[in-house]
Structures are given as structure tokens and as C-alpha cells.
Coordinates of C-alpha atoms and ligand atoms in Angstrom, one line a residue:
M1 CA 133.6 -109.5 -19.4
Q2 CA 134.3 -111.6 -22.3
K3 CA 131.2 -112.1 -24.3
K4 CA 129.8 -109.4 -27.0
T5 CA 126.9 -107.6 -25.3
L6 CA 124.3 -105.2 -27.0
S7 CA 126.7 -102.5 -27.1
D8 CA 129.3 -103.9 -29.6
I9 CA 126.9 -104.3 -32.4
A10 CA 125.1 -102.2 -35.3
I11 CA 120.6 -102.5 -34.8
Q12 CA 119.3 -99.7 -37.6
G13 CA 117.4 -101.6 -39.1
K14 CA 117.9 -104.8 -38.3
R15 CA 114.7 -107.4 -36.8
V16 CA 116.7 -108.1 -33.5
L17 CA 115.2 -112.0 -31.3
M18 CA 115.7 -111.3 -28.2
R19 CA 115.5 -113.9 -25.0
V20 CA 114.3 -112.3 -21.2
D21 CA 112.6 -113.7 -18.7
F22 CA 109.3 -112.5 -18.2
N23 CA 107.8 -115.2 -16.1
V24 CA 105.8 -113.0 -13.2
P25 CA 103.3 -113.9 -11.4
L26 CA 100.0 -113.2 -12.2
D27 CA 96.8 -113.6 -9.9
E28 CA 93.8 -114.8 -10.3
E29 CA 92.2 -112.4 -12.5
K30 CA 95.9 -112.9 -15.1
T31 CA 96.9 -109.6 -13.2
I32 CA 100.8 -109.4 -13.2
T33 CA 100.9 -108.7 -9.2
D34 CA 104.8 -107.6 -9.7
D35 CA 106.2 -106.7 -12.9
K36 CA 110.0 -106.2 -11.4
R37 CA 111.3 -108.5 -13.9
I38 CA 109.7 -106.9 -17.6
V39 CA 111.3 -103.4 -15.8
E40 CA 114.3 -105.1 -14.9
A41 CA 114.9 -106.2 -18.8
L42 CA 113.9 -102.0 -19.9
P43 CA 117.5 -100.7 -20.6
S44 CA 117.7 -103.4 -23.0
I45 CA 114.9 -103.6 -24.8
K46 CA 115.1 -99.1 -25.1
A47 CA 118.9 -99.7 -26.4
V48 CA 117.1 -101.7 -29.1
L49 CA 114.3 -99.3 -29.6
E50 CA 115.7 -96.3 -29.6
N51 CA 118.7 -97.6 -32.0
G52 CA 116.0 -98.3 -34.4
G53 CA 115.8 -102.6 -34.2
R54 CA 112.7 -104.2 -34.7
L55 CA 112.4 -106.0 -31.8
I56 CA 111.1 -109.4 -31.3
L57 CA 110.6 -110.3 -27.1
M58 CA 110.5 -114.1 -26.4
S59 CA 109.8 -115.6 -22.5
H60 CA 108.2 -118.5 -21.0
L61 CA 105.6 -118.1 -17.9
G62 CA 104.9 -120.5 -15.5
R63 CA 105.0 -124.6 -16.8
P64 CA 102.2 -124.6 -19.4
K65 CA 103.8 -128.7 -19.6
G66 CA 104.0 -128.7 -23.9
K67 CA 100.9 -127.3 -24.1
P68 CA 99.2 -124.3 -26.0
T69 CA 97.6 -122.7 -22.3
P70 CA 95.8 -120.5 -21.9
G71 CA 95.5 -119.4 -18.4
L72 CA 99.4 -119.3 -18.9
S73 CA 99.9 -116.4 -22.7
L74 CA 102.0 -113.8 -22.6
A75 CA 99.5 -110.8 -23.2
P76 CA 99.4 -109.3 -20.1
V77 CA 102.6 -109.2 -20.5
A78 CA 102.6 -107.7 -23.9
A79 CA 99.5 -105.4 -22.3
R80 CA 101.9 -104.2 -19.8
L81 CA 105.5 -103.7 -21.0
S82 CA 103.1 -101.8 -24.0
R83 CA 101.8 -99.7 -20.5
L84 CA 105.5 -99.1 -19.3
L85 CA 106.7 -98.0 -22.9
E86 CA 103.8 -96.0 -24.4
I87 CA 104.2 -97.1 -27.1
P88 CA 101.7 -100.4 -29.3
V89 CA 103.0 -103.8 -28.5
I90 CA 102.1 -106.0 -30.9
M91 CA 101.3 -110.3 -29.7
A92 CA 102.1 -113.1 -31.6
S93 CA 99.1 -115.5 -31.4
D94 CA 102.4 -118.2 -31.6
C95 CA 106.4 -118.0 -31.4
I96 CA 106.9 -120.0 -34.6
G97 CA 104.9 -120.9 -37.6
T98 CA 104.6 -119.0 -41.0
E99 CA 102.0 -116.3 -39.8
V100 CA 104.8 -115.1 -37.1
M101 CA 106.6 -115.3 -39.8
Q102 CA 105.3 -113.0 -42.0
Q103 CA 104.6 -110.7 -38.8
V104 CA 108.4 -110.0 -37.7
L105 CA 109.1 -110.0 -41.8
A106 CA 105.8 -107.0 -41.7
M107 CA 107.2 -105.0 -38.2
Q108 CA 109.2 -101.6 -38.8
D109 CA 111.8 -99.5 -37.3
G110 CA 111.3 -99.3 -33.6
E111 CA 108.5 -101.7 -33.6
V112 CA 107.8 -104.5 -30.5
I113 CA 106.4 -107.9 -31.2
M114 CA 105.7 -110.2 -28.3
L115 CA 105.9 -113.8 -29.2
E116 CA 103.4 -116.5 -26.9
N117 CA 105.0 -118.1 -24.6
L118 CA 107.6 -120.7 -25.6
R119 CA 106.8 -123.0 -23.7
F120 CA 104.1 -123.9 -25.1
H121 CA 106.1 -125.9 -27.3
P122 CA 107.4 -129.8 -25.4
E123 CA 110.8 -128.7 -28.3
E124 CA 112.0 -125.1 -25.9
E125 CA 112.9 -127.3 -23.0
A126 CA 113.9 -130.3 -25.2
N127 CA 116.6 -127.8 -26.7
D128 CA 114.9 -129.7 -30.9
P129 CA 117.2 -128.3 -33.3
H130 CA 114.7 -127.8 -35.6
F131 CA 113.1 -125.3 -33.0
A132 CA 115.6 -123.5 -32.9
R133 CA 116.2 -123.3 -35.3
E134 CA 112.8 -121.7 -36.2
L135 CA 112.8 -119.1 -33.5
A136 CA 116.8 -118.2 -35.2
S137 CA 114.9 -117.5 -38.5
L138 CA 112.9 -115.2 -37.4
G139 CA 116.0 -112.7 -36.5
E140 CA 118.8 -111.3 -37.9
I141 CA 120.7 -110.6 -34.4
Y142 CA 120.1 -112.6 -31.5
V143 CA 120.2 -111.4 -27.6
N144 CA 120.2 -113.3 -24.6
D145 CA 119.0 -110.3 -21.7
A146 CA 116.8 -113.4 -19.1
F147 CA 119.9 -114.2 -16.9
G148 CA 116.6 -116.8 -14.7
T149 CA 116.8 -119.2 -17.5
A150 CA 120.2 -118.9 -18.4
H151 CA 121.3 -121.8 -16.6
R152 CA 118.8 -123.7 -18.6
A153 CA 120.0 -125.5 -22.4
H154 CA 117.2 -124.8 -23.7
A155 CA 116.2 -123.9 -27.4
S156 CA 115.9 -120.4 -26.9
T157 CA 118.6 -120.3 -24.6
E158 CA 121.3 -122.2 -25.7
G159 CA 120.3 -124.2 -29.3
I160 CA 119.0 -121.3 -31.3
T161 CA 122.5 -119.8 -30.4
H162 CA 123.5 -122.5 -33.4
Y163 CA 121.8 -121.0 -36.0
V164 CA 122.3 -117.4 -35.7
Q165 CA 125.5 -115.0 -36.8
T166 CA 125.0 -113.0 -33.2
A167 CA 124.8 -113.9 -29.9
V168 CA 124.7 -111.6 -27.4
A169 CA 124.2 -110.8 -23.9
G170 CA 121.6 -108.1 -22.9
Y171 CA 122.8 -105.4 -20.7
L172 CA 120.7 -106.9 -17.4
I173 CA 123.0 -110.4 -18.4
E174 CA 126.3 -107.9 -18.6
K175 CA 124.9 -106.2 -14.8
E176 CA 125.2 -110.0 -13.9
L177 CA 128.2 -110.9 -14.7
R178 CA 129.5 -108.1 -13.9
Y179 CA 129.1 -108.0 -10.1
L180 CA 129.0 -111.4 -9.6
G181 CA 132.0 -112.3 -11.4
K182 CA 133.7 -110.0 -9.8
A183 CA 132.7 -111.1 -6.5
L184 CA 134.2 -114.2 -7.8
H185 CA 137.0 -113.9 -10.1
H186 CA 138.5 -110.5 -8.5
P187 CA 137.0 -109.1 -4.9
E188 CA 138.4 -106.7 -2.5
R189 CA 138.8 -108.1 0.1
P190 CA 138.1 -109.2 2.7
F191 CA 135.2 -111.1 0.8
I192 CA 133.4 -113.0 3.3
A193 CA 130.0 -115.2 2.3
I194 CA 127.1 -115.2 4.6
L195 CA 125.2 -118.9 3.6
G196 CA 121.5 -119.7 5.0
G197 CA 118.4 -121.2 3.7
S198 CA 117.1 -124.7 4.3
K199 CA 119.2 -127.3 3.2
I200 CA 123.2 -127.9 3.8
S201 CA 122.4 -130.3 0.7
G202 CA 121.1 -127.2 -1.1
K203 CA 124.5 -125.9 -0.8
I204 CA 127.6 -128.5 -0.7
D205 CA 128.8 -127.2 -3.9
V206 CA 128.3 -123.5 -3.2
L207 CA 130.4 -124.2 -0.1
E208 CA 132.9 -126.0 -1.4
N209 CA 133.5 -123.4 -4.7
L210 CA 133.4 -120.4 -1.8
F211 CA 136.4 -121.6 -0.2
N212 CA 138.8 -121.1 -3.0
K213 CA 137.1 -117.6 -3.5
V214 CA 135.6 -116.4 0.6
D215 CA 138.5 -114.7 3.8
A216 CA 135.1 -116.1 5.7
L217 CA 132.2 -118.0 5.8
L218 CA 129.2 -117.1 7.8
I219 CA 126.9 -119.5 8.2
G220 CA 123.2 -119.0 9.4
G221 CA 119.3 -121.1 8.0
A222 CA 118.8 -124.3 9.4
M223 CA 122.0 -126.4 8.2
I224 CA 123.9 -124.7 11.0
F225 CA 122.3 -127.6 13.1
T226 CA 123.6 -130.4 10.4
F227 CA 127.2 -128.9 12.2
F228 CA 125.9 -128.4 16.2
R229 CA 124.9 -132.5 14.9
A230 CA 128.2 -133.5 13.4
Q231 CA 129.9 -131.4 16.5
G232 CA 127.6 -133.4 19.1
M233 CA 126.1 -131.1 20.0
A234 CA 121.9 -131.0 21.4
T235 CA 119.8 -129.9 18.4
G236 CA 116.2 -130.5 19.6
K237 CA 113.7 -130.8 17.0
S238 CA 115.2 -128.3 15.0
L239 CA 116.2 -129.6 11.1
V240 CA 118.7 -132.2 10.8
E241 CA 120.4 -133.7 7.2
D242 CA 121.5 -137.2 10.2
N243 CA 123.2 -138.9 6.7
K244 CA 125.7 -135.4 6.0
L245 CA 127.2 -135.3 9.9
E246 CA 130.2 -136.4 7.7
L247 CA 130.0 -133.9 5.0
A248 CA 129.8 -131.6 7.8
L249 CA 132.8 -132.2 9.8
N250 CA 134.3 -132.5 6.2
L251 CA 133.5 -128.8 5.2
M252 CA 135.2 -127.8 8.7
E253 CA 138.2 -129.6 8.0
K254 CA 138.4 -128.2 4.5
A255 CA 138.3 -124.8 5.9
K256 CA 140.6 -125.2 8.2
E257 CA 143.2 -125.8 5.4
K258 CA 141.8 -123.2 3.4
N259 CA 142.2 -120.9 5.6
V260 CA 138.8 -119.7 5.7
R261 CA 137.2 -118.8 8.9
L262 CA 134.3 -120.4 9.0
L263 CA 131.7 -119.1 12.0
L264 CA 128.8 -120.7 13.0
P265 CA 126.2 -119.0 15.7
T266 CA 126.8 -118.9 19.2
D267 CA 123.1 -118.1 20.2
V268 CA 119.8 -119.9 18.4
V269 CA 116.1 -118.4 18.3
V270 CA 113.9 -121.3 19.7
A271 CA 110.2 -123.0 19.7
Q272 CA 108.2 -125.8 20.1
E273 CA 106.4 -125.2 16.8
I274 CA 106.6 -123.0 13.8
T275 CA 104.0 -120.9 13.6
A276 CA 102.7 -117.2 14.1
G277 CA 101.9 -116.6 17.8
A278 CA 104.7 -119.3 18.6
N279 CA 106.8 -118.4 22.2
C280 CA 110.2 -117.5 20.7
Q281 CA 113.4 -118.1 23.2
K282 CA 117.0 -117.1 22.9
V283 CA 119.2 -120.2 23.8
S284 CA 122.5 -120.4 23.5
A285 CA 124.1 -122.9 20.2
E286 CA 125.5 -124.9 23.3
A287 CA 122.1 -125.3 25.3
I288 CA 119.1 -125.8 22.6
P289 CA 116.7 -127.5 24.8
E290 CA 114.4 -130.8 23.6
G291 CA 112.3 -130.8 21.8
M292 CA 112.8 -127.1 20.9
I293 CA 113.0 -126.1 16.9
G294 CA 116.0 -123.9 16.2
A295 CA 114.7 -121.6 13.5
D296 CA 116.4 -118.2 13.5
I297 CA 120.3 -116.8 14.6
G298 CA 120.2 -115.3 18.1
P299 CA 121.1 -112.0 18.8
E300 CA 124.4 -112.6 20.3
T301 CA 125.6 -113.8 16.4
R302 CA 123.6 -110.8 14.2
E303 CA 125.6 -108.7 16.6
R304 CA 129.1 -110.8 15.7
Y305 CA 128.4 -111.2 12.3
R306 CA 127.2 -107.6 11.8
Q307 CA 130.9 -106.2 12.6
E308 CA 132.0 -108.6 10.6
I309 CA 130.2 -107.4 7.3
L310 CA 131.3 -104.0 8.1
N311 CA 135.2 -105.3 8.2
A312 CA 134.2 -106.6 4.7
Q313 CA 134.8 -104.7 1.8
T314 CA 133.2 -107.1 -0.6
V315 CA 130.3 -109.5 0.9
L316 CA 127.6 -112.1 -1.0
W317 CA 124.8 -113.2 0.5
N318 CA 123.3 -116.5 -0.5
G319 CA 120.0 -117.6 1.9
P320 CA 117.9 -116.8 4.8
M321 CA 118.8 -116.9 8.7
G322 CA 115.7 -118.0 9.7
I323 CA 112.3 -119.3 8.9
F324 CA 112.2 -115.0 8.0
E325 CA 108.4 -116.0 6.9
I326 CA 107.3 -115.8 10.1
D327 CA 108.0 -112.5 11.8
C328 CA 109.7 -113.7 15.4
F329 CA 112.8 -115.3 13.2
A330 CA 113.2 -113.1 10.5
E331 CA 115.3 -110.6 13.1
G332 CA 118.2 -112.6 12.3
T333 CA 117.9 -112.0 8.7
F334 CA 117.0 -108.4 9.2
A335 CA 119.8 -107.9 10.7
I336 CA 121.4 -108.8 8.1
A337 CA 120.4 -107.1 5.7
K338 CA 121.1 -103.9 7.7
A339 CA 124.2 -104.6 8.1
M340 CA 124.9 -105.2 4.5
A341 CA 123.1 -101.9 4.5
E342 CA 124.9 -100.4 6.2
A343 CA 128.3 -101.2 4.6
T344 CA 127.2 -100.6 1.3
G345 CA 126.7 -97.0 2.6
S346 CA 130.7 -97.1 4.1
G347 CA 131.8 -98.2 0.0
A348 CA 130.8 -101.7 0.9
T349 CA 130.3 -104.1 -2.7
T350 CA 127.4 -106.3 -1.4
I351 CA 125.7 -108.7 -3.7
I352 CA 122.0 -110.6 -2.4
G353 CA 121.9 -114.1 -4.4
G354 CA 119.0 -116.3 -4.1
G355 CA 115.7 -116.0 -4.6
D356 CA 113.9 -115.9 -0.8
S357 CA 116.7 -114.0 -0.2
A358 CA 115.9 -111.0 -2.4
A359 CA 112.7 -111.5 -1.3
A360 CA 113.5 -111.4 2.7
V361 CA 115.8 -108.3 1.4
A362 CA 112.6 -106.7 -0.1
K363 CA 110.4 -107.5 2.8
A364 CA 113.5 -105.1 5.1
G365 CA 112.7 -103.2 2.9
L366 CA 116.5 -102.8 1.6
S367 CA 115.8 -103.9 -1.6
G368 CA 117.7 -100.1 -2.6
E369 CA 120.3 -100.3 -0.4
M370 CA 123.1 -103.3 -1.6
T371 CA 124.9 -103.0 -4.2
H372 CA 123.0 -106.0 -6.7
I373 CA 120.9 -108.3 -6.3
S374 CA 120.0 -111.4 -8.4
T375 CA 117.4 -111.9 -10.6
G376 CA 118.6 -115.1 -10.8
G377 CA 117.8 -117.8 -8.4
G378 CA 118.8 -120.7 -9.7
A379 CA 120.4 -119.5 -11.7
S380 CA 122.7 -117.5 -9.6
L381 CA 123.4 -120.5 -7.4
E382 CA 124.9 -122.6 -10.5
F383 CA 127.6 -119.2 -10.9
L384 CA 128.6 -119.2 -7.0
E385 CA 129.1 -123.1 -7.3
G386 CA 131.2 -122.3 -10.6
K387 CA 129.5 -124.1 -13.3
K388 CA 129.3 -122.5 -16.3
L389 CA 125.8 -120.9 -17.5
P390 CA 125.1 -122.8 -20.8
G391 CA 122.7 -119.7 -22.0
I392 CA 125.8 -117.4 -21.6
A393 CA 128.4 -120.2 -22.4
A394 CA 126.9 -119.9 -25.7
L395 CA 127.4 -116.2 -26.7
N396 CA 130.0 -115.1 -28.9
D397 CA 133.2 -114.4 -26.6
Ligands
LIG1 P1 117.8 -119.2 -1.3 O1 116.3 -118.7 -2.1 O2 117.9 -117.3 -1.0 O3 118.7 -119.5 -2.4 P2 117.0 -120.5 -0.2 O4 116.4 -121.6 -0.6 O5 118.4 -121.9 0.2 O6 117.2 -119.7 0.2 O7 116.5 -121.0 1.4 C1 115.2 -120.2 1.9 C2 114.2 -121.3 3.0 O8 115.7 -121.4 4.2 C3 113.3 -120.5 4.0 O9 112.1 -120.1 3.3 C4 113.1 -120.1 4.9 O10 112.0 -120.0 6.4 C5 114.3 -121.2 5.4 N1 115.1 -121.9 6.7 C6 115.8 -120.6 6.9 N2 115.8 -120.8 7.7 C7 115.6 -122.2 8.4 C8 115.9 -122.5 9.6 N3 116.3 -123.2 10.7 N4 115.0 -123.8 9.7 C9 113.5 -124.9 8.6 N5 114.0 -123.7 7.1 C10 114.2 -122.2 7.6
LIG2 MG1 115.2 -120.6 -2.7

């Protein structure tokens, strides 16, 4: 990796200002329903504390639209972190200002302060330089470990780096770059990617970028119906993007030019309606009945994709194969998750990018069986598109 990390710097006695992604889900009572994001930041947090640093944490939470919003305070997060670390975590009343400055200047080695929600200030998302400078003044070293927001040039991710001497990556970002970066730049081959999800329009740039990298692309999700329709096949009432038919044909052409095998399903699961009680049927991809909606890949396709996965050394997956939120359309997605778990077991590198895909793997109970599950939905997608993530580009080389 070309970026400096926490391992490259001296921390003892220093005020370490760390951007984390503590944007956790909260229920009505403001209880954290999933603390995965806090747990994932622990390696960097512990490294700072164990090396005698003074840790100042900052994050956003929800969408307060630039105004202080009591329901979106980071106080419950500070409490949960305190329980995980088994030491007190001081909750600041704001993220900038004289009171906060006095608090951080009074810190001792090994102490932790959680700043209040960055997005209580509109200047955060506007990447306002004065706000960025105020944040920067709180610390002596800046660490970015918020992969989930690295694709946004905000004051706490990009602007701030202009006002600090030392700006390094935390261990979570380092891990993301290690796996995603290796897959894109030096994959062990065969390297295949599986792409699904709802719309082809959201994945065009990913498809285009992956054509230059992979040996095969396995397609699922709703975008298959746009490929089908483009080839003149009947698609019933499936989700088709009519203005992307040409694009679908171009993509198929491009795959040929680049010698990438582009695999489409040969059978699909269809139903009259997308509901839990729907009557699901398996049909050939060439025989989708009128009025039916395609909502998953069929069993023949699942087996074919499984063989591809087991023959690969690197497997990258983004986007569910079907409407996995409903049981009878979840089998295709689960089959991919299972095959990837099997591949991990035989030594392949398996990587999941995308929020819904990660949720699907968790629902299948296979999260522990993948080499890497990216923590950033939008950020991992932009990375796969080959874009520079501003929050990472801004760190010290
Ligand atoms: P990710 O978050 O992993 O990048 P996406 O957001 O692109 O994934 O897509 C996830 C959504 O795609 C899911 O909510 C799923 O229901 C939907 N989806 C998958 N297959 C179909 C289909 N055949 N028709 C409609 N929606 C689908
Ligand atoms: Mg999604």
C-alpha cells in the first residue's frame, strides 16, 4: 500500500484525531441495534490507546441536515464503546469550539473523547475550510479509518488533511485497500466477478472497469432482464430499463472484445407478484411467461455459477442475485454465498462489496466464511468503478 498507516507513526503522548464511521442503526429508544461498525474500528482504537495516545474520535450519525438534533447524538455510541473498551469514554458537547478545545488539551495518555455528530454543522458536508481547520486544531495526528465515507470529500475526511502534518490510514481502511486493491490490481487468476442488484444503470461503471480486470463476469439480479430484452427475449413484467437496451448490447460486445466471458442465467424464478406468499416457479430464461416477474436466478444457473466460483482463485461479488428479502426469491443469492464459502475453504480469496450483498451473506449465516466483507457500500462500489476515493487520496504517501 502506498499510503502511510497507523503502524508508521509514533503515537505516545500525542493527541490522535481519528475519523471513524460510527453511523450505526438506532431503534426508537436510541438503542444501537447493530454495533458492527464500532467493533470494526476497535483495532485502530486499541492501537492508539495501547501506544499511549490520547484519542479524539469523530463521526457522523444519520442525517441531521446541518442542525443539532438530540435524537442523533453520538452519546449512545460513546456509551457502547465505553462498554467494549471497559474504560470511560468522555462525550463532548460539540465537535468544535472552545469548550471542546479545553477538554482535549486536558486529556491524559490513554484517554478517549467522542466528539458530537459532525453533521450537526452544515460545514462538514460542504467541506468548509474554516471548519476543517478547527477540527484539525484539536489533534496532532490525523487518522482516517472511516472507509464507508472515504468516497466523500467532506471536512473531516478530505478538508482536514490540508491542515495537519500527519494524515494516515487506520487499520480498517488498510484492510479494505489490501483486499479490494489486490483484487483489482494483482488478482490471483482465474478472477471472476458476480454482479447483481436492482439496476444496470447503477452498475455500468463497475461493469466497464471490471471488463479490464476479470476473466469472467457472472450476471444476476434485475439487470439480467435488460440483457434479455436487448436480445429480443420475452421478459414478462420483470424490471427492464428500456433506455439501457443499447447499452446492454454494447456491454456484450465489449466483453467479447476484451475476451471476458459474460455469463447470463439460463433459467429464472418468476412469480405473479412480489410478496411473501407468492407462487414461485422455475422457468427457462427463454420462456418467461407473459405477466410474470423474474425475481431470482434458477437452479440450473446456480449450479453453473457454483462451478465457476469453485474454479476461481479470486471471487468478487456485488449485488444480490434476486429479491433475497423474500424467502422464495432468496435461494439464488444464498447459493452464491454458499459456493463462495466453499471456495474460501479451498483457498480462494472471496470478497463481498455492497451493503445489500453483505446483508444477504449475513442472512445466510456465512459472514465468517468470506475472506473480506467490505464495510463501505458506496465507497466499495466507487472503488470497484476505478475511482479515486478522496478521503484516501488525501492521506500521506
Ligand atoms: P448492493 O447494496 O449489494 O450494492 P444493490 O443495492 O445493487 O446491492 O441491489 C440490491 C437490491 O437488488 C435488493 O434489494 C434486491 O431486492 C434487488 N434485486 C435483486 N434482484 C432483483 C430483481 N430480479 N428484481 C428486482 N429487484 C431485485
Ligand atoms: Mg444497495
